[in-house]
């Protein structure tokens, strides 16, 4: 009777364990709150199962799990020289808790059956797919111009990484589970949708990750090819497609750097209606080569605009930008003066585009990813033209400015860093040294590599890289195509984002590191790869 009771109790704990893992997989793209609840359920179930002596013995024999846990220990050791222990406890160590408890739970709990592992991964993919559909239709139907809203529940930088993982994982799961060509082609169609949505999100760091993954895929295909023809045609086709995708960027670059010849000495003083013009001949902003801040007649423009639009000329457009400056830029891109006569040349569609925050008429028909490229190239141009003082035009220029500041702070304490939790102190010092306009704004470095270097120094980065590498080697995760895809996505993303310093990024990285390390090798071998 006791044996039966213990068996039933153990069965319940195993079921709760599997359910909690499924909930984590489902809520990763959906809800930070419910993700936290799922993790609490996982911990409570583990504690309630008890049998700690046996669990300790399992953990003691699992050196890979110990290495993973020691990554958290490295951050704890960083408290010894921290300049902000309060921030370290409230932020750094709190966000990194999955690095501590998830490896322990995975290492001391029996691995679920292969069918359950597939269910878990499939639930994650379904959740990502559903969120992408919700995000697309909520922005498309409501004509929401703010592309970041297409990721409705978590920041787009994290959701975009999930899109790549799900897009590559789904066809492999289908291939492993069934030989049906119909289901496989359906999975490819779904993967194509997920990658399309990635571009729809305009997440440049994720696009860079996708390019890196595609290069890796080409290398694998060439390595596995049996004939010289295939070895040549595959990279050639990739380079051709990459070239076609990159070609529109040349036009964007030329657009940003164009300069129409303008005789500033002979600009008219009045409009056709006698209103005085304002000419700012010093301002460097141009659209399609045309100076933006000349031929300004606000009184005429205000009356003309307010008569045609429900949005106030002195208010904001639907992107939250000051509307009149959006109007200035759009009209300048057309090469028309910013007065009532020039305004009469705008169409109803032009008015709607300006309301949506479109700053250049050439962007009306461009795919979103190229509009994002235009914005970032424009920001870089202004950043350089302003002697690296103007950082407000794009996210890339802010990152460059923060990277410069990070390097200054790193030089101060290169070996052991400023200590766990001291990131804001370090960045305040760095931005002060470079004279950045971002000084005092509590900005982080927007690079996981720099974040670790600033807080733990070269020693800390080397220790963390060694411990994680040890985990990968012990679990032979590097032999899995999906793990390599997952790792490439993060390693590229680390360059431009503090990916592990918030709950979605930390949970995604740790959860899938452990899934691909402990669970995934039990499934069938992946087509075209080895274990």
CSV table of N, CA, C and O in Angstrom, one decimal, residues 122-209:
chain,number,residue,atom,x,y,z
A,122,UNK,N,6.3,21.9,-29.4
A,122,UNK,CA,5.2,22.3,-30.3
A,122,UNK,C,4.3,23.4,-29.6
A,122,UNK,O,3.8,24.3,-30.3
A,123,UNK,N,4.1,23.3,-28.3
A,123,UNK,CA,3.3,24.3,-27.6
A,123,UNK,C,4.0,25.6,-27.7
A,123,UNK,O,3.3,26.7,-27.8
A,124,UNK,N,5.3,25.6,-27.6
A,124,UNK,CA,6.1,26.9,-27.7
A,124,UNK,C,5.9,27.5,-29.1
A,124,UNK,O,5.6,28.7,-29.2
A,125,UNK,N,6.0,26.6,-30.1
A,125,UNK,CA,5.8,27.1,-31.5
A,125,UNK,C,4.4,27.6,-31.7
A,125,UNK,O,4.3,28.7,-32.4
A,126,UNK,N,3.4,26.9,-31.2
A,126,UNK,CA,2.0,27.4,-31.4
A,126,UNK,C,1.8,28.7,-30.7
A,126,UNK,O,1.2,29.6,-31.3
A,127,UNK,N,2.4,28.9,-29.5
A,127,UNK,CA,2.3,30.1,-28.8
A,127,UNK,C,2.9,31.3,-29.6
A,127,UNK,O,2.3,32.4,-29.7
A,128,UNK,N,4.1,31.0,-30.1
A,128,UNK,CA,4.8,32.1,-30.9
A,128,UNK,C,3.9,32.4,-32.2
A,128,UNK,O,3.8,33.6,-32.5
A,129,UNK,N,3.4,31.4,-32.8
A,129,UNK,CA,2.6,31.6,-34.0
A,129,UNK,C,1.3,32.4,-33.7
A,129,UNK,O,1.0,33.4,-34.4
A,130,UNK,N,0.6,32.1,-32.6
A,130,UNK,CA,-0.6,32.8,-32.2
A,130,UNK,C,-0.3,34.2,-31.9
A,130,UNK,O,-1.0,35.2,-32.4
A,131,UNK,N,0.8,34.5,-31.2
A,131,UNK,CA,1.2,35.9,-30.8
A,131,UNK,C,1.5,36.6,-32.1
A,131,UNK,O,1.2,37.8,-32.2
A,132,UNK,N,2.2,36.0,-33.1
A,132,UNK,CA,2.5,36.7,-34.3
A,132,UNK,C,1.3,37.1,-35.1
A,132,UNK,O,1.2,38.2,-35.7
A,133,UNK,N,0.3,36.2,-35.1
A,133,UNK,CA,-1.0,36.5,-35.8
A,133,UNK,C,-1.7,37.6,-35.1
A,133,UNK,O,-2.2,38.5,-35.8
A,134,UNK,N,-1.8,37.6,-33.8
A,134,UNK,CA,-2.4,38.6,-33.0
A,134,UNK,C,-1.7,40.0,-33.3
A,134,UNK,O,-2.3,41.0,-33.5
A,135,UNK,N,-0.4,39.9,-33.2
A,135,UNK,CA,0.4,41.2,-33.4
A,135,UNK,C,0.2,41.7,-34.8
A,135,UNK,O,0.1,43.0,-35.0
A,136,UNK,N,0.2,40.9,-35.8
A,136,UNK,CA,0.0,41.3,-37.2
A,136,UNK,C,-1.3,42.0,-37.4
A,136,UNK,O,-1.4,43.1,-37.9
A,137,UNK,N,-2.4,41.3,-37.0
A,137,UNK,CA,-3.7,41.8,-37.3
A,137,UNK,C,-4.1,43.0,-36.4
A,137,UNK,O,-4.8,43.9,-36.9
A,138,UNK,N,-3.6,43.0,-35.2
A,138,UNK,CA,-3.9,44.2,-34.3
A,138,UNK,C,-3.2,45.4,-34.9
A,138,UNK,O,-3.8,46.5,-34.7
A,139,UNK,N,-2.1,45.3,-35.5
A,139,UNK,CA,-1.4,46.5,-36.1
A,139,UNK,C,-1.9,46.8,-37.5
A,139,UNK,O,-2.1,48.0,-37.9
A,140,UNK,N,-2.2,45.8,-38.3
A,140,UNK,CA,-2.6,45.9,-39.6
A,140,UNK,C,-4.0,46.5,-39.7
A,140,UNK,O,-4.3,47.4,-40.4
A,141,UNK,N,-4.9,45.9,-39.0
A,141,UNK,CA,-6.4,46.3,-39.0
A,141,UNK,C,-6.5,47.7,-38.5
A,141,UNK,O,-7.3,48.5,-39.0
A,142,UNK,N,-5.8,48.0,-37.4
A,142,UNK,CA,-6.0,49.3,-36.8
A,142,UNK,C,-5.0,50.3,-37.3
A,142,UNK,O,-4.9,51.5,-36.8
A,143,UNK,N,-4.3,49.9,-38.4
A,143,UNK,CA,-3.3,50.8,-39.1
A,143,UNK,C,-2.4,51.5,-38.1
A,143,UNK,O,-2.1,52.7,-38.1
A,144,UNK,N,-1.9,50.7,-37.1
A,144,UNK,CA,-1.0,51.1,-36.1
A,144,UNK,C,0.4,51.3,-36.7
A,144,UNK,O,1.0,50.4,-37.2
A,145,UNK,N,0.9,52.6,-36.8
A,145,UNK,CA,2.2,52.8,-37.4
A,145,UNK,C,3.4,52.4,-36.6
A,145,UNK,O,4.5,52.4,-37.1
A,146,UNK,N,3.2,52.2,-35.3
A,146,UNK,CA,4.3,51.9,-34.4
A,146,UNK,C,4.6,50.5,-34.5
A,146,UNK,O,4.0,49.6,-33.9
A,147,UNK,N,5.6,50.1,-35.3
A,147,UNK,CA,5.9,48.7,-35.6
A,147,UNK,C,6.2,47.9,-34.4
A,147,UNK,O,6.0,46.7,-34.4
A,148,UNK,N,6.7,48.5,-33.3
A,148,UNK,CA,7.1,47.7,-32.1
A,148,UNK,C,5.8,47.1,-31.5
A,148,UNK,O,5.9,46.1,-30.7
A,149,UNK,N,4.6,47.7,-31.7
A,149,UNK,CA,3.4,47.2,-31.2
A,149,UNK,C,3.0,45.8,-31.8
A,149,UNK,O,2.1,45.2,-31.3
A,150,UNK,N,3.7,45.5,-32.8
A,150,UNK,CA,3.4,44.1,-33.4
A,150,UNK,C,3.8,43.0,-32.5
A,150,UNK,O,3.4,41.9,-32.7
A,151,UNK,N,4.7,43.3,-31.5
A,151,UNK,CA,5.0,42.3,-30.5
A,151,UNK,C,4.2,42.8,-29.3
A,151,UNK,O,4.7,43.6,-28.5
A,152,UNK,N,3.0,42.3,-29.1
A,152,UNK,CA,2.0,42.9,-28.1
A,152,UNK,C,2.3,42.6,-26.7
A,152,UNK,O,1.8,43.3,-25.8
A,153,UNK,N,3.1,41.6,-26.3
A,153,UNK,CA,3.2,41.1,-24.9
A,153,UNK,C,4.6,41.2,-24.3
A,153,UNK,O,4.7,41.4,-23.1
A,154,UNK,N,5.6,41.1,-25.2
A,154,UNK,CA,7.0,41.2,-24.7
A,154,UNK,C,7.8,42.1,-25.7
A,154,UNK,O,7.3,42.2,-26.8
A,155,UNK,N,8.9,42.7,-25.3
A,155,UNK,CA,9.7,43.5,-26.2
A,155,UNK,C,10.0,42.7,-27.5
A,155,UNK,O,10.3,41.5,-27.4
A,156,UNK,N,10.0,43.4,-28.6
A,156,UNK,CA,10.2,42.7,-29.9
A,156,UNK,C,11.6,42.1,-30.0
A,156,UNK,O,11.7,41.1,-30.8
A,157,UNK,N,12.6,42.6,-29.3
A,157,UNK,CA,14.0,42.0,-29.5
A,157,UNK,C,14.0,40.5,-29.0
A,157,UNK,O,14.7,39.7,-29.5
A,158,UNK,N,13.1,40.2,-28.0
A,158,UNK,CA,13.1,38.9,-27.4
A,158,UNK,C,12.1,38.0,-28.3
A,158,UNK,O,12.4,36.9,-28.6
A,159,UNK,N,11.0,38.6,-28.7
A,159,UNK,CA,10.0,37.8,-29.5
A,159,UNK,C,10.6,37.5,-30.8
A,159,UNK,O,10.4,36.4,-31.4
A,160,UNK,N,11.5,38.4,-31.4
A,160,UNK,CA,12.1,38.1,-32.7
A,160,UNK,C,13.0,36.9,-32.6
A,160,UNK,O,13.1,36.1,-33.6
A,161,UNK,N,13.7,36.7,-31.5
A,161,UNK,CA,14.6,35.6,-31.3
A,161,UNK,C,13.7,34.3,-31.3
A,161,UNK,O,14.1,33.2,-31.8
A,162,UNK,N,12.6,34.4,-30.6
A,162,UNK,CA,11.7,33.2,-30.5
A,162,UNK,C,11.1,32.8,-31.9
A,162,UNK,O,10.9,31.7,-32.2
A,163,UNK,N,10.9,33.9,-32.7
A,163,UNK,CA,10.4,33.6,-34.1
A,163,UNK,C,11.4,32.8,-34.9
A,163,UNK,O,11.1,31.8,-35.6
A,164,UNK,N,12.7,33.1,-34.8
A,164,UNK,CA,13.7,32.3,-35.5
A,164,UNK,C,13.8,30.9,-35.0
A,164,UNK,O,13.9,29.9,-35.7
A,165,UNK,N,13.8,30.7,-33.6
A,165,UNK,CA,13.9,29.4,-33.0
A,165,UNK,C,12.7,28.6,-33.5
A,165,UNK,O,12.9,27.4,-33.9
A,166,UNK,N,11.5,29.1,-33.4
A,166,UNK,CA,10.3,28.4,-33.8
A,166,UNK,C,10.3,28.0,-35.3
A,166,UNK,O,9.9,26.9,-35.7
A,167,UNK,N,10.8,29.0,-36.1
A,167,UNK,CA,10.7,28.8,-37.5
A,167,UNK,C,11.6,27.6,-38.0
A,167,UNK,O,11.3,26.8,-38.9
A,168,UNK,N,12.8,27.5,-37.3
A,168,UNK,CA,13.7,26.4,-37.7
A,168,UNK,C,13.3,25.1,-37.0
A,168,UNK,O,13.6,24.0,-37.5
A,169,UNK,N,12.7,25.2,-35.8
A,169,UNK,CA,12.4,24.0,-35.0
A,169,UNK,C,11.2,23.2,-35.6
A,169,UNK,O,11.2,22.0,-35.6
A,170,UNK,N,10.2,23.9,-36.1
A,170,UNK,CA,9.0,23.3,-36.5
A,170,UNK,C,9.2,22.3,-37.6
A,170,UNK,O,8.7,21.1,-37.5
A,171,UNK,N,9.9,22.6,-38.7
A,171,UNK,CA,10.0,21.6,-39.8
A,171,UNK,C,10.8,20.3,-39.3
A,171,UNK,O,10.5,19.2,-39.7
A,172,UNK,N,11.8,20.5,-38.4
A,172,UNK,CA,12.5,19.4,-37.8
A,172,UNK,C,11.6,18.5,-37.0
A,172,UNK,O,11.7,17.3,-37.0
A,173,UNK,N,10.7,19.1,-36.2
A,173,UNK,CA,9.8,18.3,-35.4
A,173,UNK,C,8.9,17.5,-36.3
A,173,UNK,O,8.6,16.3,-36.0
A,174,UNK,N,8.4,18.1,-37.3
A,174,UNK,CA,7.5,17.4,-38.2
A,174,UNK,C,8.2,16.3,-38.9
A,174,UNK,O,7.7,15.2,-39.1
A,175,UNK,N,9.4,16.6,-39.3
A,175,UNK,CA,10.2,15.5,-40.0
A,175,UNK,C,10.5,14.4,-39.1
A,175,UNK,O,10.5,13.2,-39.5
A,176,UNK,N,10.8,14.7,-37.8
A,176,UNK,CA,11.0,13.6,-36.8
A,176,UNK,C,9.8,12.8,-36.5
A,176,UNK,O,9.9,11.6,-36.3
A,177,UNK,N,8.6,13.4,-36.5
A,177,UNK,CA,7.4,12.8,-36.1
A,177,UNK,C,6.7,12.0,-37.2
A,177,UNK,O,6.1,11.0,-36.9
A,178,UNK,N,6.7,12.6,-38.4
A,178,UNK,CA,5.9,12.0,-39.5
A,178,UNK,C,6.7,12.1,-40.8
A,178,UNK,O,7.4,13.1,-41.0
A,179,UNK,N,6.5,11.2,-41.6
A,179,UNK,CA,7.1,11.2,-43.0
A,179,UNK,C,6.2,11.9,-44.0
A,179,UNK,O,6.5,11.9,-45.2
A,180,UNK,N,5.0,12.4,-43.6
A,180,UNK,CA,4.0,13.0,-44.5
A,180,UNK,C,4.6,14.2,-45.1
A,180,UNK,O,5.0,15.2,-44.4
A,181,UNK,N,4.6,14.3,-46.5
A,181,UNK,CA,5.1,15.4,-47.2
A,181,UNK,C,4.2,16.6,-47.0
A,181,UNK,O,4.6,17.8,-46.9
A,182,UNK,N,2.9,16.4,-46.9
A,182,UNK,CA,1.9,17.5,-46.7
A,182,UNK,C,2.2,18.2,-45.4
A,182,UNK,O,2.2,19.5,-45.4
A,183,UNK,N,2.3,17.5,-44.3
A,183,UNK,CA,2.6,18.2,-43.0
A,183,UNK,C,3.9,18.9,-43.0
A,183,UNK,O,4.1,20.0,-42.5
A,184,UNK,N,4.9,18.4,-43.7
A,184,UNK,CA,6.2,19.0,-43.8
A,184,UNK,C,6.1,20.3,-44.6
A,184,UNK,O,6.7,21.3,-44.2
A,185,UNK,N,5.4,20.3,-45.7
A,185,UNK,CA,5.3,21.5,-46.5
A,185,UNK,C,4.4,22.6,-45.8
A,185,UNK,O,4.7,23.8,-45.9
A,186,UNK,N,3.5,22.1,-45.0
A,186,UNK,CA,2.7,23.0,-44.2
A,186,UNK,C,3.6,23.7,-43.1
A,186,UNK,O,3.5,24.9,-42.8
A,187,UNK,N,4.5,22.9,-42.5
A,187,UNK,CA,5.4,23.4,-41.5
A,187,UNK,C,6.3,24.4,-42.1
A,187,UNK,O,6.6,25.5,-41.5
A,188,UNK,N,6.8,24.2,-43.4
A,188,UNK,CA,7.6,25.2,-44.1
A,188,UNK,C,6.8,26.5,-44.3
A,188,UNK,O,7.4,27.6,-44.2
A,189,UNK,N,5.6,26.4,-44.6
A,189,UNK,CA,4.7,27.6,-44.9
A,189,UNK,C,4.6,28.4,-43.6
A,189,UNK,O,4.7,29.6,-43.6
A,190,UNK,N,4.4,27.7,-42.5
A,190,UNK,CA,4.3,28.4,-41.2
A,190,UNK,C,5.6,29.0,-40.8
A,190,UNK,O,5.7,30.2,-40.3
A,191,UNK,N,6.7,28.3,-41.1
A,191,UNK,CA,8.0,28.9,-40.8
A,191,UNK,C,8.3,30.1,-41.7
A,191,UNK,O,8.8,31.1,-41.2
A,192,UNK,N,7.8,30.1,-42.9
A,192,UNK,CA,8.0,31.2,-43.8
A,192,UNK,C,7.2,32.4,-43.2
A,192,UNK,O,7.7,33.6,-43.3
A,193,UNK,N,6.0,32.2,-42.7
A,193,UNK,CA,5.2,33.2,-42.1
A,193,UNK,C,5.9,33.8,-40.9
A,193,UNK,O,6.0,35.0,-40.7
A,194,UNK,N,6.5,33.0,-40.0
A,194,UNK,CA,7.2,33.5,-38.8
A,194,UNK,C,8.4,34.3,-39.2
A,194,UNK,O,8.7,35.4,-38.6
A,195,UNK,N,9.1,34.0,-40.3
A,195,UNK,CA,10.3,34.8,-40.8
A,195,UNK,C,9.8,36.1,-41.4
A,195,UNK,O,10.4,37.1,-41.3
A,196,UNK,N,8.6,36.0,-42.1
A,196,UNK,CA,8.1,37.2,-42.7
A,196,UNK,C,7.7,38.2,-41.5
A,196,UNK,O,8.0,39.4,-41.6
A,197,UNK,N,7.1,37.6,-40.5
A,197,UNK,CA,6.7,38.5,-39.3
A,197,UNK,C,8.0,39.1,-38.7
A,197,UNK,O,7.9,40.2,-38.1
A,198,UNK,N,9.1,38.3,-38.7
A,198,UNK,CA,10.3,38.9,-38.1
A,198,UNK,C,10.7,40.1,-38.9
A,198,UNK,O,11.1,41.1,-38.3
A,199,UNK,N,10.6,40.1,-40.2
A,199,UNK,CA,10.9,41.3,-41.0
A,199,UNK,C,9.8,42.4,-40.7
A,199,UNK,O,10.1,43.6,-40.7
A,200,UNK,N,8.6,42.0,-40.5
A,200,UNK,CA,7.5,42.9,-40.2
A,200,UNK,C,7.8,43.7,-38.9
A,200,UNK,O,7.4,44.9,-38.8
A,201,UNK,N,8.4,43.0,-38.0
A,201,UNK,CA,8.8,43.6,-36.7
A,201,UNK,C,9.9,44.6,-36.8
A,201,UNK,O,10.1,45.5,-35.9
A,202,UNK,N,10.7,44.5,-37.9
A,202,UNK,CA,11.8,45.4,-38.2
A,202,UNK,C,12.9,45.4,-37.1
A,202,UNK,O,13.5,46.4,-36.7
A,203,UNK,N,13.1,44.2,-36.5
A,203,UNK,CA,14.1,44.0,-35.4
A,203,UNK,C,15.4,43.8,-36.1
A,203,UNK,O,15.7,42.7,-36.6
A,204,UNK,N,16.3,44.8,-36.2
A,204,UNK,CA,17.5,44.7,-36.9
A,204,UNK,C,18.5,43.6,-36.3
A,204,UNK,O,19.2,42.9,-37.1
A,205,UNK,N,18.5,43.6,-35.0
A,205,UNK,CA,19.4,42.6,-34.4
A,205,UNK,C,19.0,41.2,-34.7
A,205,UNK,O,19.8,40.3,-34.9
A,206,UNK,N,17.7,40.9,-34.8
A,206,UNK,CA,17.2,39.6,-35.2
A,206,UNK,C,17.4,39.3,-36.6
A,206,UNK,O,17.7,38.2,-37.0
A,207,UNK,N,17.3,40.3,-37.5
A,207,UNK,CA,17.6,40.1,-38.9
A,207,UNK,C,19.1,39.7,-39.0
A,207,UNK,O,19.4,38.8,-39.8
A,208,UNK,N,20.0,40.4,-38.3
A,208,UNK,CA,21.4,40.0,-38.3
A,208,UNK,C,21.6,38.6,-37.8
A,208,UNK,O,22.4,37.8,-38.4
A,209,UNK,N,20.8,38.2,-36.8
A,209,UNK,CA,20.9,36.8,-36.3
A,209,UNK,C,20.4,35.8,-37.4
A,209,UNK,O,21.0,34.8,-37.6
